[in-house]
Coordinates of C-alpha atoms in Angstrom, one line a residue:
Chain A
M196 CA -2.3 25.5 -0.5
T197 CA 1.2 24.1 -1.7
N198 CA 1.2 20.8 -0.1
L199 CA -2.2 19.8 -0.7
L200 CA -1.2 17.1 -3.0
L201 CA 0.7 15.6 0.3
L202 CA -2.2 15.5 2.5
P203 CA -3.3 12.2 1.7
I204 CA 0.1 10.5 2.5
L205 CA 0.5 12.9 5.9
I206 CA -3.0 13.0 7.2
P207 CA -2.4 8.7 7.9
L208 CA 1.2 9.1 8.9
L209 CA -0.2 11.7 11.6
T210 CA -3.3 9.4 12.3
A211 CA -0.9 6.5 12.6
I212 CA 1.4 8.3 15.2
A213 CA -1.4 9.2 17.0
L214 CA -2.9 5.4 17.3
M215 CA 0.3 4.2 18.0
L216 CA 0.0 6.8 21.2
L217 CA -3.4 5.7 22.2
H218 CA -3.1 1.9 21.2
K219 CA -4.7 0.8 24.5
R220 CA -8.1 3.0 24.0
I221 CA -9.6 0.9 21.4
E222 CA -12.9 3.6 21.0
M223 CA -10.5 6.3 20.7
Q224 CA -8.8 4.4 18.2
R225 CA -11.6 3.7 16.3
I226 CA -13.1 7.5 16.2
V227 CA -9.8 8.9 15.3
S228 CA -9.2 6.5 12.2
V229 CA -12.6 6.9 11.0
L230 CA -12.3 10.7 11.3
S231 CA -9.0 11.0 9.5
L232 CA -10.2 8.7 6.6
I233 CA -13.1 11.0 6.2
G234 CA -10.8 13.8 6.2
T235 CA -8.4 11.9 3.8
V236 CA -11.3 11.5 1.3
I237 CA -12.5 14.9 1.4
A238 CA -8.6 16.5 1.0
T239 CA -8.1 14.2 -2.1
S240 CA -11.7 15.3 -3.4
I241 CA -10.2 18.9 -3.4
L242 CA -7.4 17.6 -5.2
L243 CA -8.9 15.8 -7.4
A244 CA -10.9 18.7 -8.3
K245 CA -8.1 20.9 -8.5
V246 CA -6.1 18.5 -11.0
K247 CA -9.2 18.6 -13.3
T248 CA -9.1 22.5 -13.3
D249 CA -5.2 23.2 -13.4
G250 CA -3.5 20.0 -14.6
I251 CA -1.0 18.2 -13.3
Q252 CA 0.3 19.1 -9.6
T253 CA 3.9 18.7 -8.3
L254 CA 5.3 19.6 -5.2
N255 CA 9.0 19.7 -4.6
L256 CA 9.9 18.5 -1.0
G257 CA 12.2 20.5 0.7
S258 CA 11.8 23.4 -1.8
W259 CA 15.0 21.6 -3.7
E260 CA 14.3 22.0 -7.9
A261 CA 12.7 19.0 -9.4
P262 CA 15.4 17.0 -10.8
Y263 CA 17.6 17.2 -7.7
G264 CA 14.9 16.6 -4.9
I265 CA 11.9 14.2 -4.3
T266 CA 9.3 15.6 -6.6
L267 CA 5.4 14.2 -5.9
V268 CA 3.3 14.2 -8.6
S269 CA -0.7 14.1 -8.9
D270 CA -2.0 13.7 -12.2
M271 CA -5.3 12.3 -12.7
L272 CA -4.7 8.7 -12.9
S273 CA -2.9 9.0 -9.5
V274 CA -5.1 11.1 -7.4
L275 CA -7.9 8.8 -8.7
L276 CA -6.1 5.8 -7.4
V277 CA -5.6 7.4 -4.3
L278 CA -9.2 8.5 -3.5
T279 CA -10.5 4.8 -4.8
A280 CA -8.0 3.3 -1.9
T281 CA -9.0 5.8 0.5
V282 CA -12.3 5.1 0.2
I283 CA -11.9 1.5 0.0
T284 CA -10.1 1.7 3.5
L285 CA -12.8 3.6 5.3
F286 CA -15.1 0.9 4.8
V287 CA -12.8 -1.6 5.3
I288 CA -11.7 0.1 8.7
M289 CA -15.9 0.5 9.6
F290 CA -16.2 -3.5 8.7
S291 CA -13.0 -4.4 11.0
F292 CA -15.1 -2.4 14.2
H293 CA -17.8 -5.7 14.3
S294 CA -15.1 -8.5 12.7
I295 CA -11.5 -8.1 13.3
G296 CA -11.6 -8.8 17.1
R297 CA -10.5 -7.1 20.3
D298 CA -6.9 -9.2 20.5
R299 CA -5.9 -7.5 17.4
E300 CA -7.7 -4.0 17.5
T301 CA -5.4 -3.9 20.7
F302 CA -2.2 -4.7 18.9
Y303 CA -2.1 -1.9 16.7
Y304 CA -4.4 -3.0 14.1
Y305 CA -5.7 0.8 13.2
P306 CA -2.3 2.3 12.9
I307 CA -0.8 -0.3 10.8
V308 CA -3.5 0.1 8.5
Q309 CA -2.9 3.8 8.4
F310 CA 0.5 3.0 7.6
L311 CA -0.6 0.8 5.0
L312 CA -2.3 3.5 3.5
V313 CA 0.5 5.9 3.7
G314 CA 2.5 3.1 1.8
I315 CA -0.1 2.9 -0.9
N316 CA -0.9 6.8 -1.6
G317 CA 2.6 7.7 -1.3
A318 CA 3.2 4.9 -4.1
F319 CA 0.8 6.6 -6.1
T320 CA 1.6 10.1 -5.8
T321 CA 5.7 9.9 -6.1
G322 CA 7.5 11.0 -9.0
D323 CA 10.9 9.4 -7.9
I324 CA 11.8 5.9 -8.7
F325 CA 13.7 5.5 -5.6
N326 CA 10.8 7.1 -3.4
L327 CA 8.6 4.4 -5.1
F328 CA 10.6 1.8 -3.6
V329 CA 10.4 3.5 -0.4
F330 CA 6.9 3.5 -0.5
F331 CA 6.7 -0.2 -2.0
E332 CA 8.2 -1.2 1.6
V333 CA 6.4 0.8 3.6
M334 CA 3.1 -0.5 2.1
L335 CA 5.0 -4.3 2.1
M336 CA 5.9 -4.1 6.1
S337 CA 2.5 -3.0 7.2
S338 CA 1.1 -5.8 5.2
Y339 CA 3.6 -8.5 6.8
V340 CA 2.1 -7.5 10.2
L341 CA -1.4 -7.5 9.0
L342 CA -0.7 -10.9 7.2
V343 CA 1.0 -12.0 10.7
L344 CA -1.2 -10.5 13.0
G345 CA -3.3 -12.8 15.5
G346 CA -0.9 -15.6 15.0
T347 CA -2.5 -18.5 13.9
K348 CA -0.4 -21.2 12.2
I349 CA -1.7 -20.8 8.6
Q350 CA -0.8 -17.0 9.5
L351 CA 2.4 -17.8 10.3
R352 CA 3.4 -20.6 7.7
E353 CA 1.9 -18.3 4.9
S354 CA 3.8 -15.1 6.4
I355 CA 6.9 -16.5 5.7
K356 CA 6.3 -17.5 2.2
Y357 CA 4.9 -14.2 1.8
I358 CA 8.2 -12.3 3.3
L359 CA 10.3 -14.1 1.4
V360 CA 8.8 -13.6 -2.0
N361 CA 8.8 -9.9 -1.4
I362 CA 12.3 -9.5 0.3
I363 CA 13.6 -11.3 -2.9
S364 CA 11.4 -8.9 -5.0
S365 CA 12.5 -5.9 -3.4
A366 CA 15.8 -6.8 -3.7
L367 CA 15.3 -6.9 -7.2
F368 CA 13.6 -3.7 -7.6
V369 CA 16.7 -2.4 -5.8
I370 CA 19.3 -3.7 -8.0
A371 CA 16.6 -2.6 -11.4
V372 CA 17.1 1.1 -10.1
G373 CA 20.5 0.6 -9.5
F374 CA 20.8 -0.5 -13.2
L375 CA 18.9 2.4 -14.4
Y376 CA 20.8 5.0 -12.5
S377 CA 24.0 3.7 -13.9
V378 CA 22.6 4.2 -17.3
V379 CA 20.6 7.5 -17.3
G380 CA 22.1 8.9 -14.0
T381 CA 18.7 10.3 -12.5
L382 CA 16.0 9.0 -10.3
N383 CA 13.6 11.4 -11.0
M384 CA 11.2 9.9 -13.4
A385 CA 10.4 12.8 -15.5
Q386 CA 13.8 13.1 -16.2
I387 CA 14.6 9.1 -16.6
S388 CA 12.2 9.4 -19.3
E389 CA 13.7 12.6 -21.1
R390 CA 16.9 10.7 -20.6
I391 CA 15.7 7.5 -22.1
A392 CA 14.1 9.6 -25.2
E393 CA 17.4 10.9 -26.0
S394 CA 19.4 8.0 -26.1
N395 CA 16.3 6.5 -28.0
Q396 CA 15.9 3.5 -25.5
P397 CA 19.3 1.1 -26.4
G398 CA 19.1 -2.5 -25.8
I399 CA 20.4 -2.5 -21.8
I400 CA 17.2 0.1 -21.5
T401 CA 14.8 -3.0 -22.4
V402 CA 16.8 -5.3 -20.4
I403 CA 15.8 -3.2 -17.3
A404 CA 12.5 -2.8 -18.6
M405 CA 12.0 -6.3 -18.1
L406 CA 14.0 -6.7 -14.9
F407 CA 10.9 -4.2 -13.8
L408 CA 8.4 -6.3 -15.4
V409 CA 9.6 -9.0 -13.0
V410 CA 10.1 -6.9 -10.1
F411 CA 6.2 -5.2 -10.4
G412 CA 4.8 -8.6 -11.7
L413 CA 5.8 -10.3 -8.3
K414 CA 4.2 -7.5 -6.5
G415 CA 1.4 -7.3 -8.7
A416 CA 1.1 -11.1 -9.1
I417 CA 1.1 -11.8 -12.9
F418 CA 2.0 -15.1 -14.7
P419 CA 4.4 -16.7 -13.7
L420 CA 5.2 -14.7 -11.0
Y421 CA 1.6 -15.1 -9.2
F422 CA 2.5 -18.6 -7.6
W423 CA 2.9 -16.8 -3.9
L424 CA -0.7 -15.0 -3.9
P425 CA -3.3 -17.6 -3.7
G426 CA -1.8 -19.0 -0.3
S427 CA -0.7 -15.7 1.2
Y428 CA -4.0 -13.9 0.5
Y429 CA -5.9 -17.3 1.9
A430 CA -4.5 -16.8 5.6
P431 CA -5.8 -13.3 7.0
P432 CA -9.0 -12.2 8.3
A433 CA -11.9 -11.0 5.8
P434 CA -11.5 -7.1 6.2
I435 CA -7.2 -7.8 6.0
L436 CA -7.9 -9.7 3.2
A437 CA -10.4 -6.8 1.5
L438 CA -7.1 -4.5 1.6
F439 CA -4.7 -6.7 0.1
G440 CA -7.0 -8.0 -2.6
A441 CA -8.3 -4.5 -3.6
L442 CA -5.4 -2.3 -3.1
L443 CA -1.7 -4.3 -3.0
T444 CA -1.6 -5.7 -6.4
K445 CA -3.1 -2.9 -8.1
V446 CA 0.3 -0.9 -6.7
G447 CA 2.1 -3.4 -8.9
V448 CA -0.4 -2.7 -11.8
Y449 CA -0.2 1.1 -11.6
S450 CA 3.7 1.1 -11.5
I451 CA 3.9 -1.6 -14.6
L452 CA 1.2 0.9 -16.2
R453 CA 3.4 4.0 -15.0
T454 CA 6.9 2.7 -16.0
Y455 CA 5.6 1.3 -19.5
S456 CA 4.1 4.4 -20.4
L457 CA 6.6 6.9 -18.8
F458 CA 9.8 5.4 -19.7
F459 CA 9.9 2.2 -22.0
Y460 CA 7.6 3.0 -24.7
H461 CA 9.9 3.9 -27.7
E462 CA 10.7 -0.1 -28.6
T463 CA 7.1 -1.4 -27.8
G464 CA 7.8 -4.1 -30.4
F465 CA 9.4 -7.0 -27.6
T466 CA 8.4 -5.3 -24.2
H467 CA 4.8 -4.2 -24.8
S468 CA 4.4 -7.9 -26.5
V469 CA 5.9 -9.9 -23.6
L470 CA 3.6 -7.6 -21.3
M471 CA 0.6 -8.9 -23.7
I472 CA 1.9 -12.5 -23.6
L473 CA 2.3 -12.7 -19.7
S474 CA -1.0 -11.0 -19.3
L475 CA -3.3 -13.5 -21.4
L476 CA -1.4 -16.3 -19.4
T477 CA -2.4 -14.4 -16.2
I478 CA -6.3 -14.2 -17.2
I479 CA -6.0 -17.7 -18.5
V480 CA -4.5 -19.1 -14.8
G481 CA -6.9 -17.0 -13.4
V482 CA -10.2 -18.3 -14.7
I483 CA -8.8 -21.8 -14.4
G484 CA -8.1 -21.1 -10.7
A485 CA -11.2 -19.5 -10.5
I486 CA -13.7 -22.3 -11.8
A487 CA -11.7 -25.0 -10.3
Y488 CA -12.2 -24.3 -6.8
W489 CA -15.2 -24.7 -4.2
D490 CA -13.4 -22.7 -1.8
L491 CA -15.2 -19.0 -1.6
K492 CA -11.8 -17.6 -0.7
K493 CA -9.9 -18.9 -3.3
I494 CA -12.3 -18.4 -5.9
I495 CA -12.4 -14.5 -5.4
I496 CA -8.7 -14.9 -5.0
Y497 CA -8.4 -16.3 -8.2
N498 CA -10.4 -13.3 -9.5
V499 CA -7.9 -10.8 -8.6
I500 CA -5.5 -12.6 -10.5
V501 CA -7.9 -12.5 -13.6
A502 CA -8.5 -9.0 -13.0
V503 CA -4.5 -8.1 -13.1
G504 CA -4.4 -10.0 -16.2
V505 CA -7.1 -7.7 -18.1
I506 CA -5.8 -4.5 -16.9
L507 CA -2.2 -5.4 -18.0
F508 CA -3.8 -6.6 -21.6
G509 CA -5.1 -3.2 -21.7
V510 CA -1.8 -1.6 -21.0
S511 CA -0.2 -3.8 -23.4
V512 CA -2.4 -2.7 -26.2
N513 CA -1.1 0.6 -25.6
S514 CA -3.8 2.6 -27.7
S515 CA -5.8 5.5 -26.4
T516 CA -8.6 3.5 -26.2
S517 CA -7.3 0.3 -24.2
I518 CA -5.3 2.5 -21.7
E519 CA -8.5 4.2 -20.9
G520 CA -10.3 1.1 -20.5
S521 CA -7.6 -0.4 -18.1
I522 CA -8.2 2.7 -15.9
F523 CA -11.7 2.4 -15.8
Y524 CA -11.2 -1.3 -14.8
V525 CA -8.9 -0.8 -12.6
L526 CA -11.0 1.6 -10.2
H527 CA -14.0 -0.3 -10.6
D528 CA -11.7 -3.6 -9.6
M529 CA -10.6 -2.0 -6.6
V530 CA -14.0 -1.1 -5.2
I531 CA -15.8 -4.5 -6.3
K532 CA -13.2 -7.0 -5.2
A533 CA -13.2 -5.1 -1.6
A534 CA -16.9 -5.7 -1.9
L535 CA -16.3 -8.9 -2.7
F536 CA -14.0 -10.0 0.2
L537 CA -16.4 -8.3 3.0
L538 CA -19.4 -10.0 1.6
I539 CA -17.6 -13.4 1.7
G540 CA -16.2 -12.5 4.7
I541 CA -19.6 -12.0 6.2
M542 CA -20.8 -15.6 4.5
I543 CA -17.6 -17.4 6.2
K544 CA -18.6 -15.8 9.9
I545 CA -22.4 -17.2 9.3
T546 CA -21.4 -20.5 8.0
G547 CA -18.5 -21.0 9.9
T548 CA -16.8 -22.8 7.0
S549 CA -15.5 -21.1 3.6
N550 CA -16.0 -24.2 1.7
L551 CA -18.9 -23.7 -0.5
K552 CA -20.0 -27.7 -0.4
Q553 CA -21.1 -27.0 3.4
M554 CA -23.4 -24.1 2.9
R555 CA -27.1 -23.8 1.1
G556 CA -29.7 -21.7 1.4
L557 CA -28.5 -18.6 2.8
I558 CA -30.8 -16.6 1.1
K559 CA -33.9 -17.7 3.2
Q560 CA -32.4 -16.1 6.3
F561 CA -30.2 -13.3 5.1
P562 CA -32.1 -12.0 1.5
L563 CA -30.4 -8.7 1.8
L564 CA -26.8 -10.2 1.9
A565 CA -27.9 -12.8 -1.2
W566 CA -28.9 -9.5 -3.2
T567 CA -26.2 -7.6 -2.4
F568 CA -23.7 -10.5 -3.5
F569 CA -25.9 -11.0 -6.6
I570 CA -25.4 -7.4 -7.8
A571 CA -21.6 -7.4 -7.2
A572 CA -21.2 -10.7 -8.9
L573 CA -22.7 -9.3 -12.1
S574 CA -20.7 -6.0 -11.8
L575 CA -17.7 -8.0 -11.4
A576 CA -18.4 -10.0 -14.7
G577 CA -19.4 -6.8 -16.4
I578 CA -23.3 -6.9 -16.8
P579 CA -23.8 -3.5 -18.9
P580 CA -25.6 -0.9 -16.4
L581 CA -22.5 -1.9 -14.1
S582 CA -19.4 -0.9 -13.2
G583 CA -17.4 -3.7 -14.8
F584 CA -18.9 -3.2 -18.5
I585 CA -17.6 0.1 -19.6
G586 CA -13.5 -0.9 -18.7
K587 CA -13.9 -4.0 -20.2
L588 CA -15.7 -3.1 -23.6
L589 CA -12.8 -0.2 -23.8
I590 CA -10.1 -2.9 -23.4
V591 CA -11.6 -5.1 -26.0
Q592 CA -12.4 -2.4 -28.3
G593 CA -9.0 -1.3 -28.0
G594 CA -7.8 -5.0 -29.0
F595 CA -10.1 -5.3 -31.8
E596 CA -8.6 -2.0 -33.3
E597 CA -4.9 -3.2 -33.0
G598 CA -5.9 -6.3 -34.7
N599 CA -5.7 -8.4 -31.5
Y600 CA -8.4 -10.6 -31.7
I601 CA -7.2 -13.5 -30.0
G602 CA -6.4 -11.4 -26.9
A603 CA -9.8 -9.4 -26.8
G604 CA -11.6 -13.2 -27.5
I605 CA -9.6 -14.5 -24.4
I606 CA -10.7 -11.3 -22.6
L607 CA -14.2 -12.2 -23.4
L608 CA -14.3 -15.7 -22.6
S609 CA -13.0 -14.8 -19.0
S610 CA -15.7 -12.7 -18.2
L611 CA -17.9 -15.5 -19.3
L612 CA -15.8 -17.8 -16.6
V613 CA -15.6 -15.1 -14.2
L614 CA -19.2 -15.1 -14.1
Y615 CA -19.7 -18.6 -13.9
S616 CA -17.2 -18.9 -10.8
V617 CA -19.3 -16.3 -8.8
M618 CA -22.6 -17.5 -9.8
K619 CA -21.2 -20.9 -8.5
I620 CA -21.0 -19.1 -5.1
F621 CA -24.4 -17.5 -5.5
M622 CA -26.2 -20.8 -6.6
N623 CA -24.6 -23.0 -4.0
G624 CA -24.3 -21.1 -1.1
F625 CA -27.7 -19.0 -1.2
F626 CA -29.9 -21.2 -3.1
G627 CA -30.9 -24.9 -2.3
K628 CA -32.2 -26.6 0.7
P629 CA -32.5 -23.9 3.8
T630 CA -30.4 -24.5 6.8
E631 CA -30.7 -22.5 10.0
Y632 CA -27.7 -21.0 10.9
K633 CA -27.1 -19.5 14.0
A634 CA -26.1 -16.2 13.8
D635 CA -27.6 -14.5 17.0
H636 CA -23.7 -13.7 18.4
I637 CA -22.7 -11.9 14.5
P638 CA -24.0 -8.3 13.9
V639 CA -24.8 -9.4 10.4
G640 CA -26.6 -6.1 9.9
K641 CA -23.4 -4.0 11.1
L642 CA -21.1 -5.9 8.8
L643 CA -23.7 -5.5 5.8
I644 CA -23.8 -1.9 5.9
P645 CA -19.6 -0.9 4.9
S646 CA -20.3 -3.8 2.1
I647 CA -23.5 -2.5 0.9
A648 CA -21.8 1.0 0.6
L649 CA -18.7 -0.5 -1.7
V650 CA -21.4 -2.4 -3.5
T651 CA -23.6 1.5 -4.2
V652 CA -20.5 3.1 -4.9
A653 CA -19.7 0.3 -7.3
V654 CA -23.2 0.6 -8.7
L655 CA -22.9 4.4 -9.1
Y656 CA -19.6 4.5 -10.7
G657 CA -21.4 2.1 -13.4
F658 CA -24.5 4.2 -13.7
N659 CA -22.5 7.3 -13.6
A660 CA -20.0 6.5 -16.5
E661 CA -20.8 9.3 -18.3
L662 CA -20.1 11.8 -15.6
I663 CA -16.6 10.1 -14.9
Y664 CA -15.8 9.8 -18.3
P665 CA -13.9 13.4 -18.5
Y666 CA -11.9 12.5 -15.5
I667 CA -10.8 9.1 -16.9
S668 CA -10.0 11.0 -20.4
D669 CA -8.1 13.2 -18.7
A670 CA -5.9 10.4 -16.9
T671 CA -5.5 9.0 -20.0
E672 CA -4.4 11.9 -21.7
T673 CA -1.1 12.1 -19.6
I674 CA -0.7 8.7 -20.3
V675 CA -0.4 8.6 -23.6
N676 CA 1.5 12.1 -23.8
P677 CA 4.4 11.4 -21.3
D678 CA 5.5 14.9 -22.4
M679 CA 2.8 16.3 -20.4
Y680 CA 4.1 14.7 -17.3
I681 CA 7.7 16.0 -18.2
E682 CA 6.9 19.2 -18.5
A683 CA 4.7 19.5 -15.6
V684 CA 7.5 18.2 -13.2
L685 CA 10.8 19.7 -15.0
R686 CA 9.7 23.2 -16.1
G687 CA 6.3 23.3 -13.9
E688 CA 3.8 23.7 -16.6
Chain B
M232 CA 26.5 -21.3 42.8
K233 CA 25.6 -17.7 41.4
P234 CA 28.5 -16.4 39.2
N235 CA 29.7 -12.9 40.5
D236 CA 29.2 -10.5 37.7
V237 CA 31.4 -7.4 40.1
V238 CA 34.1 -7.2 37.1
L239 CA 31.6 -7.0 34.0
Q240 CA 29.2 -4.8 36.3
T241 CA 31.8 -2.0 37.1
I242 CA 33.3 -2.0 34.0
T243 CA 29.5 -1.5 32.3
T244 CA 29.0 1.4 34.4
V245 CA 31.9 3.0 33.2
A246 CA 31.6 2.2 29.7
A247 CA 28.1 2.6 29.3
F248 CA 28.9 6.1 30.1
I249 CA 31.5 6.3 27.5
I250 CA 29.2 4.9 25.3
V251 CA 26.5 7.5 25.4
L252 CA 28.6 10.4 25.6
F253 CA 30.2 8.8 22.2
S254 CA 27.0 8.5 20.8
I255 CA 25.9 12.1 21.5
Q256 CA 28.9 13.2 19.9
L257 CA 28.3 11.3 16.6
F258 CA 24.7 12.4 17.0
F259 CA 25.5 16.1 17.1
A260 CA 28.9 15.7 14.6
G261 CA 26.3 14.4 11.8
H262 CA 25.8 17.7 9.6
Y263 CA 29.2 18.4 9.3
N264 CA 31.1 14.8 9.9
P265 CA 30.2 11.1 9.5
G266 CA 27.6 10.7 12.2
G267 CA 24.1 11.6 12.8
G268 CA 20.7 10.0 14.2
F269 CA 20.7 6.6 13.0
I270 CA 24.1 5.5 14.1
G271 CA 24.0 7.8 17.2
G272 CA 20.6 5.8 18.0
L273 CA 22.2 2.6 17.4
L274 CA 24.8 3.2 19.4
T275 CA 22.6 4.3 22.8
S276 CA 21.1 1.3 22.2
G277 CA 24.3 -0.2 22.3
A278 CA 24.9 0.8 25.4
I279 CA 21.6 0.0 27.0
V280 CA 22.1 -3.6 25.4
L281 CA 25.2 -3.8 27.3
L282 CA 23.5 -2.7 30.9
L283 CA 21.1 -5.7 29.7
L284 CA 24.1 -7.8 29.6
A285 CA 25.5 -7.2 32.9
F286 CA 22.5 -6.8 35.0
D287 CA 18.9 -8.1 34.2
I288 CA 15.7 -6.6 32.2
K289 CA 14.1 -4.9 35.7
T290 CA 17.0 -3.6 36.8
V291 CA 17.5 -1.5 33.6
S292 CA 14.1 -0.8 33.1
T293 CA 14.2 0.9 36.7
I294 CA 17.3 3.1 35.3
F295 CA 15.3 3.9 32.2
P296 CA 12.0 4.1 33.0
F297 CA 10.4 4.3 29.3
D298 CA 8.0 2.4 27.4
Y299 CA 9.9 2.4 23.8
K300 CA 6.7 1.9 21.6
I301 CA 6.1 5.2 23.3
M302 CA 9.2 6.5 22.4
T303 CA 9.2 5.5 18.9
A304 CA 5.9 7.1 18.1
I305 CA 7.5 10.4 19.9
G306 CA 10.3 10.2 17.5
L307 CA 8.0 9.8 14.5
L308 CA 6.2 12.9 15.5
L309 CA 9.1 14.9 16.0
S310 CA 10.4 14.0 12.5
V311 CA 6.8 14.1 10.8
G312 CA 6.1 17.2 12.9
T313 CA 9.4 19.1 11.4
G314 CA 8.5 18.2 8.1
A315 CA 4.8 19.3 8.6
G316 CA 5.7 22.7 10.2
A317 CA 6.5 23.9 6.7
L318 CA 2.9 23.6 5.9
L319 CA 2.2 26.7 8.5
F320 CA 4.6 28.6 6.4
D321 CA 2.9 27.4 3.1
V322 CA 6.4 26.2 1.9
P323 CA 6.9 22.7 0.5
F324 CA 7.0 19.6 2.9
L325 CA 10.3 19.2 4.6
T326 CA 11.4 22.7 3.8
H327 CA 14.1 23.1 6.6
A328 CA 15.0 26.4 8.2
Y329 CA 18.0 27.6 10.1
E330 CA 19.6 30.7 11.8
Y331 CA 22.6 31.8 13.4
F332 CA 22.6 32.4 17.2
H333 CA 25.1 33.7 19.8
L334 CA 24.6 31.2 22.3
P335 CA 26.3 31.4 26.1
L336 CA 29.6 29.4 26.2
L337 CA 29.0 28.1 23.0
G338 CA 29.6 31.1 21.0
E339 CA 28.4 31.9 17.4
Q340 CA 26.5 28.6 16.6
S341 CA 23.9 27.7 13.5
L342 CA 20.8 26.1 14.7
H343 CA 18.7 24.1 12.2
T344 CA 15.8 22.2 11.8
A345 CA 17.1 19.4 10.3
V346 CA 18.4 18.7 14.1
I347 CA 14.6 18.2 15.6
F348 CA 14.2 15.8 12.4
D349 CA 17.4 13.8 13.1
T350 CA 16.4 13.8 16.8
G351 CA 13.1 12.0 15.8
V352 CA 15.4 9.5 14.1
Y353 CA 17.2 9.3 17.1
L354 CA 14.3 8.3 19.1
V355 CA 13.1 6.0 16.8
V356 CA 16.2 4.0 16.0
I357 CA 16.5 3.4 20.0
G358 CA 12.8 2.6 20.4
I359 CA 12.8 -0.2 17.7
T360 CA 15.8 -1.2 18.8
M361 CA 14.9 -1.9 22.5
T362 CA 11.5 -3.3 21.6
I363 CA 13.1 -5.7 19.6
I364 CA 15.4 -6.8 21.9
Q365 CA 12.9 -6.4 25.1
T366 CA 10.3 -8.4 23.4
I367 CA 12.9 -11.2 22.4
G368 CA 14.4 -11.2 25.5
E369 CA 11.2 -11.4 27.8
S370 CA 9.5 -14.0 25.7
E371 CA 9.5 -17.5 26.9

């Protein structure tokens, strides 16, 4: 079927429209969203198998030939990211059933989550730089609504900041695309890459590369453009926070990875060293934030920033080992961040506070929650059999191979501090003198099921690294050989 | 004393009709001349806004008894549906088709599926604009 690679975008889009039509019938909305997400996961898995056997899949929308129409491109990296994003959304939606509340549910919560997924899947799949912008906007506008939905005071305040920052970065994105278009005269990503290679990346292209770094850095929260993230992510309730923390910044990271490996790989001396310095500073800022706070949400939010730094360090080293590591790590991080946000969401629901100093002894009443959190925490830090390990190992190995001892050292040290920050939650929140929490009205068990499912996905990901490795290595191959991508898009091979 | 709007209301009834006709003209001109779904939809909602200015929200909602949010959804469905129709023929998404037909009165005309897509855009634009204006107008 020609349109297979469109299905991860089309199914959520049609679902969102259907959910708009039945916005008063909450039960129907829940059933339809879950069924459609399961359908999307199945379609994406079929696509994954197809990409594995037949190589990169392309689709020229409207039957217009490659550089003239919009091309959707599914290489292994994008299809893996789409699959991960859809699986996470599925579990987060199931978590929302018992936590988001009827008010939000009647006010178009489910359709907007579907629109968010449309934007994310589209951004991962598109092969056209302006279409990437459009999908960014689809994603961002849905995130504005999700952020403000409910209308509490803190949400209103943080939404203003978030919207302001993102409007500025979107304007910069348009300007950057305008500059790039005026230099190369095309918007198709494969053809842009070809034309930059023909002109051997003159100085102006390097300037545009920096502009793109600013744009995607604002979306993906790298140092010093991360300033909006801790406040904005603090405002929404747990399931929305899980979607944001797991998916939104990763789209920025993916865009940096894509543009820096497909467009700007000729003069890596300047661009990639800037990226490296910024990513290391991002890690440092992230771990400082993660160990400084005594607030559950803040700790995990700063861990999002650390992860962005780690992934981008792998991108900036730009060897096939480190790119492999980055891809391993980004998939792991999406899953585990979603799981952690859901778990602390449950903790906050039980204790009624996100202040770590005001909770203790949760393990007596909620042992399952405690040990799930413990596994998730170890997995986040990268303890060997678990999922965070291989990615970080490959990134560090890539760093050492290229002689970048400082960078690799910072990453190793950051793991320790990340572990400290989440263990701080575990030791203070779960251990200590037991307190009786009145949790009768909170469906802890029902909330735990999707969270445990996500942690299970992460654990299986870690244990089955050997099975997953061929997929990651395929993804890396198209990243380090941009010619494969260009051939597939422009010449249909 | 309540001001008398008889001049405004009389002119509006005539003007709104002309504006709607103009918007439909713009909408159908889109393929060969400047115009299309977006400007057409905007102009139609302009006519409805004029009615809102001359009368009140209640009167206008009896004239146009639509739920504009539903209208937005239907518009989206039309646009996406036109694109997804391509899936039935196993050609890439958004591939359009056209054919020449001999219509009564109008003679030889080409009918293009892009018009259905544009109708979707038209409905979405009206739906969104009116939702925004009505929501702001009704909130205290």
